[in-house]
C-alpha positions as a printed Julia matrix, in Angstrom:
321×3 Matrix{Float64}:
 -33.44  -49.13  172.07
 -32.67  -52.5   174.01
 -34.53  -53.26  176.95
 -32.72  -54.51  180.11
 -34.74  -56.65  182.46
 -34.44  -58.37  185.93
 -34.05  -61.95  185.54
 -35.63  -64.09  188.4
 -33.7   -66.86  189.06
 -35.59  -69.57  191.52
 -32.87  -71.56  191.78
 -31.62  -69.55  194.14
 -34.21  -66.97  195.57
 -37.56  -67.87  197.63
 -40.65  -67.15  195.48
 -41.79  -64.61  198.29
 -38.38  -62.77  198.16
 -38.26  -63.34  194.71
 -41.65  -61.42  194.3
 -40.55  -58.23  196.24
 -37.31  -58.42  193.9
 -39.03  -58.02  190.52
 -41.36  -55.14  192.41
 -38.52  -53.46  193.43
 -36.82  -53.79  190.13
 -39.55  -52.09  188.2
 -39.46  -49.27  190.65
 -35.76  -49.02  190.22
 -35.94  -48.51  186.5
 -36.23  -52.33  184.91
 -38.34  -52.2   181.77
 -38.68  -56.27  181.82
 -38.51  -59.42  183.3
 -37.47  -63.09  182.7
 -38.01  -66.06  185.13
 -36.36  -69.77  185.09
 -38.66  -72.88  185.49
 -36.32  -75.21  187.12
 -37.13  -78.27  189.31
 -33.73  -78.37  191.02
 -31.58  -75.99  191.58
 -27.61  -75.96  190.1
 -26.14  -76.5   193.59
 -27.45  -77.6   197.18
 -25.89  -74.03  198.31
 -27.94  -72.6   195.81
 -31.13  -74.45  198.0
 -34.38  -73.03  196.41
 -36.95  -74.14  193.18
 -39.97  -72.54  193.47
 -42.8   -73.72  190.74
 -42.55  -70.74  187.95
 -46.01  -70.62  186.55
 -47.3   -70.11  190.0
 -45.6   -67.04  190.69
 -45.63  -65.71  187.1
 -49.6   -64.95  187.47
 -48.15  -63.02  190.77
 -45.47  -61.38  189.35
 -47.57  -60.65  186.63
 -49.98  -58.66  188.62
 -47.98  -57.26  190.73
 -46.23  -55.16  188.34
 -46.53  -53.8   184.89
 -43.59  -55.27  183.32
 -43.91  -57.56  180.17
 -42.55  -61.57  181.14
 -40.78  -64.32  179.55
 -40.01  -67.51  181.0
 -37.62  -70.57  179.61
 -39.18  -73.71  179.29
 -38.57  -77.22  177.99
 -41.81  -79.05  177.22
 -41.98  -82.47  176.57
 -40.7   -84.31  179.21
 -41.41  -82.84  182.8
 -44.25  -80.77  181.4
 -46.67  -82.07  178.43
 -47.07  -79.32  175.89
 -50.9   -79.25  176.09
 -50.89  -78.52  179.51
 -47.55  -75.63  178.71
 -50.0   -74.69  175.55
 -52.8   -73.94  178.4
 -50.35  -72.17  180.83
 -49.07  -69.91  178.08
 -52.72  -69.44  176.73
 -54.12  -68.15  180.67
 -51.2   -65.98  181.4
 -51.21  -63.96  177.57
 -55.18  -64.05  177.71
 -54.84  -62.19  181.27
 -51.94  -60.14  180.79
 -51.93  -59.17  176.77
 -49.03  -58.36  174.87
 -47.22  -58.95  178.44
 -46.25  -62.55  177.88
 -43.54  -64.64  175.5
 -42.25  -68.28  176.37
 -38.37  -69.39  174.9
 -38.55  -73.07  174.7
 -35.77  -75.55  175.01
 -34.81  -79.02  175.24
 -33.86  -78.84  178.95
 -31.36  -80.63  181.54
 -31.7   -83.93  183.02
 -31.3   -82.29  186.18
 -34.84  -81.31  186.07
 -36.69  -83.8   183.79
 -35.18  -87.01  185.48
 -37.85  -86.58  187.44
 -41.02  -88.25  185.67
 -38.7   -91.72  185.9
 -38.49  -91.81  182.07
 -35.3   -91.67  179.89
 -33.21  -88.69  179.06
 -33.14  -88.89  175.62
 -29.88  -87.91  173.15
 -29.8   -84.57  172.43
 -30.95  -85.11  168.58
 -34.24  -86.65  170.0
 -34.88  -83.99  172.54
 -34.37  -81.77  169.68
 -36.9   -83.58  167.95
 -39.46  -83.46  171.05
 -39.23  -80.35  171.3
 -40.11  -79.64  167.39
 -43.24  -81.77  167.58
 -43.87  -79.81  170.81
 -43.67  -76.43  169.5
 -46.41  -77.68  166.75
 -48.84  -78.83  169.33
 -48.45  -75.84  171.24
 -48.9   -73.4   168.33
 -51.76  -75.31  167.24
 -53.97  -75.05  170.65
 -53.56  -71.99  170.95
 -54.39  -71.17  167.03
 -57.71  -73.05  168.36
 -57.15  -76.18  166.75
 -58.38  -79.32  168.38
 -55.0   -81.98  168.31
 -54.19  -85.31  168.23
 -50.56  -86.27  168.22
 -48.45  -89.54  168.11
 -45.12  -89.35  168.47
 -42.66  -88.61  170.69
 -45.11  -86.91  173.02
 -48.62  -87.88  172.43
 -51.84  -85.64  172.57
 -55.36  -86.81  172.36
 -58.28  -84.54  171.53
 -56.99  -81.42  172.9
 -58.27  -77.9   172.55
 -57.54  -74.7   174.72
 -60.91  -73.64  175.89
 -58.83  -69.83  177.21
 -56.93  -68.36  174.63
 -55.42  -65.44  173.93
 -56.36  -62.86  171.03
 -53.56  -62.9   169.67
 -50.85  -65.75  170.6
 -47.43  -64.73  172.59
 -43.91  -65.19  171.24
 -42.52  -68.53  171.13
 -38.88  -67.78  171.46
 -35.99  -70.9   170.56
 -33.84  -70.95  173.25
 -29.85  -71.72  172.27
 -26.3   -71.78  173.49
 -24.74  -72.78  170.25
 -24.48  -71.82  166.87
 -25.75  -75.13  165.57
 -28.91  -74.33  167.69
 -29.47  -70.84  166.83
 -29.73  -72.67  162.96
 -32.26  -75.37  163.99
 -34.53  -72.23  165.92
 -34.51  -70.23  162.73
 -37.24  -72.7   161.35
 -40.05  -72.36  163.81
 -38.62  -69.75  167.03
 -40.72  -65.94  166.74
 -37.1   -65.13  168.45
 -33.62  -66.42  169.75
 -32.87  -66.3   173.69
 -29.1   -67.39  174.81
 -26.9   -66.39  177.2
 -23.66  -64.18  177.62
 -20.5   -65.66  175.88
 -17.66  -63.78  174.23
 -18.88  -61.44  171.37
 -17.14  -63.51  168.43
 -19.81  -66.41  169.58
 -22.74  -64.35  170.05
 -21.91  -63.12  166.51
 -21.92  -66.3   165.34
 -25.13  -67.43  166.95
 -27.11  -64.08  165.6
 -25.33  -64.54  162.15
 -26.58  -68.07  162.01
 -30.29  -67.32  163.16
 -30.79  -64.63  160.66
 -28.96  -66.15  158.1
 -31.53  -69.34  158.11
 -34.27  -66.62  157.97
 -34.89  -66.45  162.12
 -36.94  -63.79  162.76
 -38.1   -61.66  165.46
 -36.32  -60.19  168.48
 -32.62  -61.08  169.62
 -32.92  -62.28  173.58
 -29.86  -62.34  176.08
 -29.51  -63.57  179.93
 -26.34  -62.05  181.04
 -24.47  -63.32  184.68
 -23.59  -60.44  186.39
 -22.06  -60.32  189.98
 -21.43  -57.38  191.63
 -20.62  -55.59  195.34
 -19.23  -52.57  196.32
 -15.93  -54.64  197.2
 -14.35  -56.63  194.58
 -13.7   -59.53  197.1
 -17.27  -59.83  197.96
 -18.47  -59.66  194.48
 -15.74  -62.9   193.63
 -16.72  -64.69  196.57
 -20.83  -64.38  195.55
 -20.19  -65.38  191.74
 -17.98  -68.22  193.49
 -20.18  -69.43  195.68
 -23.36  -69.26  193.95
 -22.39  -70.04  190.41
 -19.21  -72.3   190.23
 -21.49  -75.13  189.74
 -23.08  -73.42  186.53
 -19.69  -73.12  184.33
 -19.22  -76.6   182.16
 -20.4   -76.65  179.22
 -22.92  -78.82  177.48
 -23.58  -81.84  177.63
 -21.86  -81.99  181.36
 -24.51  -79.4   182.25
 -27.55  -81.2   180.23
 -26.91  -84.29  181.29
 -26.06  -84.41  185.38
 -29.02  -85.64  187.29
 -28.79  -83.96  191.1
 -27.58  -80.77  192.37
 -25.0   -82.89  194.68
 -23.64  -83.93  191.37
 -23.32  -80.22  189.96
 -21.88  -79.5   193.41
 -19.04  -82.41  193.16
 -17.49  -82.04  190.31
 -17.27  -77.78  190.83
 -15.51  -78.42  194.29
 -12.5   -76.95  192.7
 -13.15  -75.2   189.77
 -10.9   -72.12  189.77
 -12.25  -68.38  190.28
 -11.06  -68.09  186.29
 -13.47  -70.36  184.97
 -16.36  -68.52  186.91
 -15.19  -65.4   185.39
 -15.63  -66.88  182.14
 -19.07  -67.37  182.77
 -20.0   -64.87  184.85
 -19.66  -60.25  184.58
 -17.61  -60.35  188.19
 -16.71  -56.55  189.14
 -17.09  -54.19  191.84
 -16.79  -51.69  189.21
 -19.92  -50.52  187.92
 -18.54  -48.64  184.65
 -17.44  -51.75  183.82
 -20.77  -53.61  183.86
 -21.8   -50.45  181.69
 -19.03  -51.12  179.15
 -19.54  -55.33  179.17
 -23.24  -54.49  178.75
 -22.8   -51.71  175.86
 -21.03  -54.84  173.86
 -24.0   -56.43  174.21
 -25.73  -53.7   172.74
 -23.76  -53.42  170.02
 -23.97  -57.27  169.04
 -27.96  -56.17  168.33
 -29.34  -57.59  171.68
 -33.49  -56.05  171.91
 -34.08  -57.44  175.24
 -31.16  -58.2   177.59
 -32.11  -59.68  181.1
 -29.52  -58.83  184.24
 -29.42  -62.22  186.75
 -27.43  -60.92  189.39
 -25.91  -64.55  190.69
 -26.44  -63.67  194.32
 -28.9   -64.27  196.56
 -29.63  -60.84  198.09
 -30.61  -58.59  195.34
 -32.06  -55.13  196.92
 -28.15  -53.98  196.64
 -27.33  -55.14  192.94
 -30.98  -53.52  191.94
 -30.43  -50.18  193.31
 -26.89  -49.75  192.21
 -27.82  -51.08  188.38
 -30.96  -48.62  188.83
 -29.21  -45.82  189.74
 -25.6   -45.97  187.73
 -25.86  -48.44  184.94
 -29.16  -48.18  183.54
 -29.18  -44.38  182.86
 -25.66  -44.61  181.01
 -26.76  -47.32  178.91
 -30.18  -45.61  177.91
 -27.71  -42.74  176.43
 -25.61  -44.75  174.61
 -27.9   -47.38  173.59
């Protein structure tokens, strides 16, 4: 039966609020949860970025729900020091843990002053990446020159056994590439005939493991209100790569959405007031083979969209899924 989990989005949510949301969540009937490690957030309106891995060990023990978290090593964060924050949080929370990797946005990673690299050598980072990371926490002292470099490392904490290292994709190309090193496939929602595609292309290059989605829900109990959140909050989160991988500040994401229309955000985001139709958008999901699917409400205030999806869209889907 798929599992349907809160996502935490920082981008847009203090950590502290943010905290009480994933508590509340689990009491409301969420059987998992997924958190984004950004830097900067999509849009100044959007105005939050708290660090993930520090509230991860909180959200961890505060609640009993297993975590994942999308990262993109090699640039921002070196993947010994990822390798040693995956390695603390399994070896304290086992069988609770799993990391999706990806090659990341500029928007975060411009940071450290150094290039952004094309997206054939970020996908080549992030191979040699995955290796050092699977390595420490195998035990193996590393040494690496490449495009990241690693001298003499070895995780001290490990876990017994070593969390899911899920690939992280939006296309179908990229679902491919996963299939050769991913434990798993993350994306996010798109129309069916493309998440087909993506699955189809995973498996068929011998991925393995479980099928991840994040799906962008809005919802209120008007059908105004619920337009003007996924409007507001996620108009600047709509283009498609590599406009999205490749702008550097949120003031950019934030100019060039100043008049995207209300269509566009539909495309990328579940907007309805109606809650039986989140149940039948999310049964398609289902269907597609999804094991984990992870809700991210796009609005800031979340007790409202938790209770409702608690009370009247959870329960349906557990009987039909």
């Amino acid at each position: 039966m798929t599992v349907f989990g809160f996502h935490a989005s920082h981008e847009q949510i203090h950590p502290r609020a943010l905290l009480d949301a994933v508590v509340h969540a689990e009491r409301a009937g969420f059987g998992a949860a997924m958190s984004s490690d950004h830097f900067s957030p999509w849009s100044a309106r959007q105005g939050q970025s708290g660090f993930a891995w520090s509230w991860l060990g909180a959200a961890l023990q505060a609640t009993n729900l297993p975590f994942g978290v999308v990262n993109a090593p090699g640039q921002r964060y070196h993947p010994a020091i990822i390798a040693q924050a995956i390695g603390t949080l399994a070896a304290m929370y086992p069988g609770r843990f799993w990391a999706a990797l990806g090659t990341g946005e500029a928007s975060n990673e411009h940071i450290t002053g150094d290039r952004w690299p094309r997206k054939d050598v970020r996908n080549a980072r992030l191979r040699e990446c995955v290796d050092v990371i699977r390595a420490l926490l195998a035990g193996e002292e590393v040494s690496h020159d490449g495009l990241v470099r690693v001298d003499r490392a070895k995780l001290w904490t490990r876990p017994e056994q070593p969390p899911a290292l899920i690939g992280a994709a939006v296309s179908v190309a990229t679902a491919r590439w996963c299939a050769d090193w991913a434990d798993g496939l993350i994306t996010v929602n798109a129309p069916a005939a493309h998440l087909r595609q993506m699955i189809d292309a995973y498996r068929d290059a011998g991925g393995r493991g479980p099928l991840h989605l994040q799906v962008h829900v809005s919802w209120a109990p008007g059908q105004a209100e619920a337009e003007a959140v996924a409007y507001d909050q996620w108009r600047s989160n709509v283009f498609a790569p590599p406009v999205c991988w490749d702008l550097e500040m949120a003031e950019h994401f934030d100019t060039v959405s100043e008049v995207v229309p209300m269509a566009k955000v539909e495309q990328a985001v579940n907007v309805s007031a109606d809650l039986g139709r989140h149940v039948g958008w999310l049964e398609e999901y289902v269907q597609l083979g999804f094991d984990q699917i992870a809700l991210h409400h796009v609005g800031q205030e979340q007790r409202a969209f938790i209770d409702a999806f608690g009370a009247e869209v959870l329960p349906k889907l557990r009987t039909t899924g």
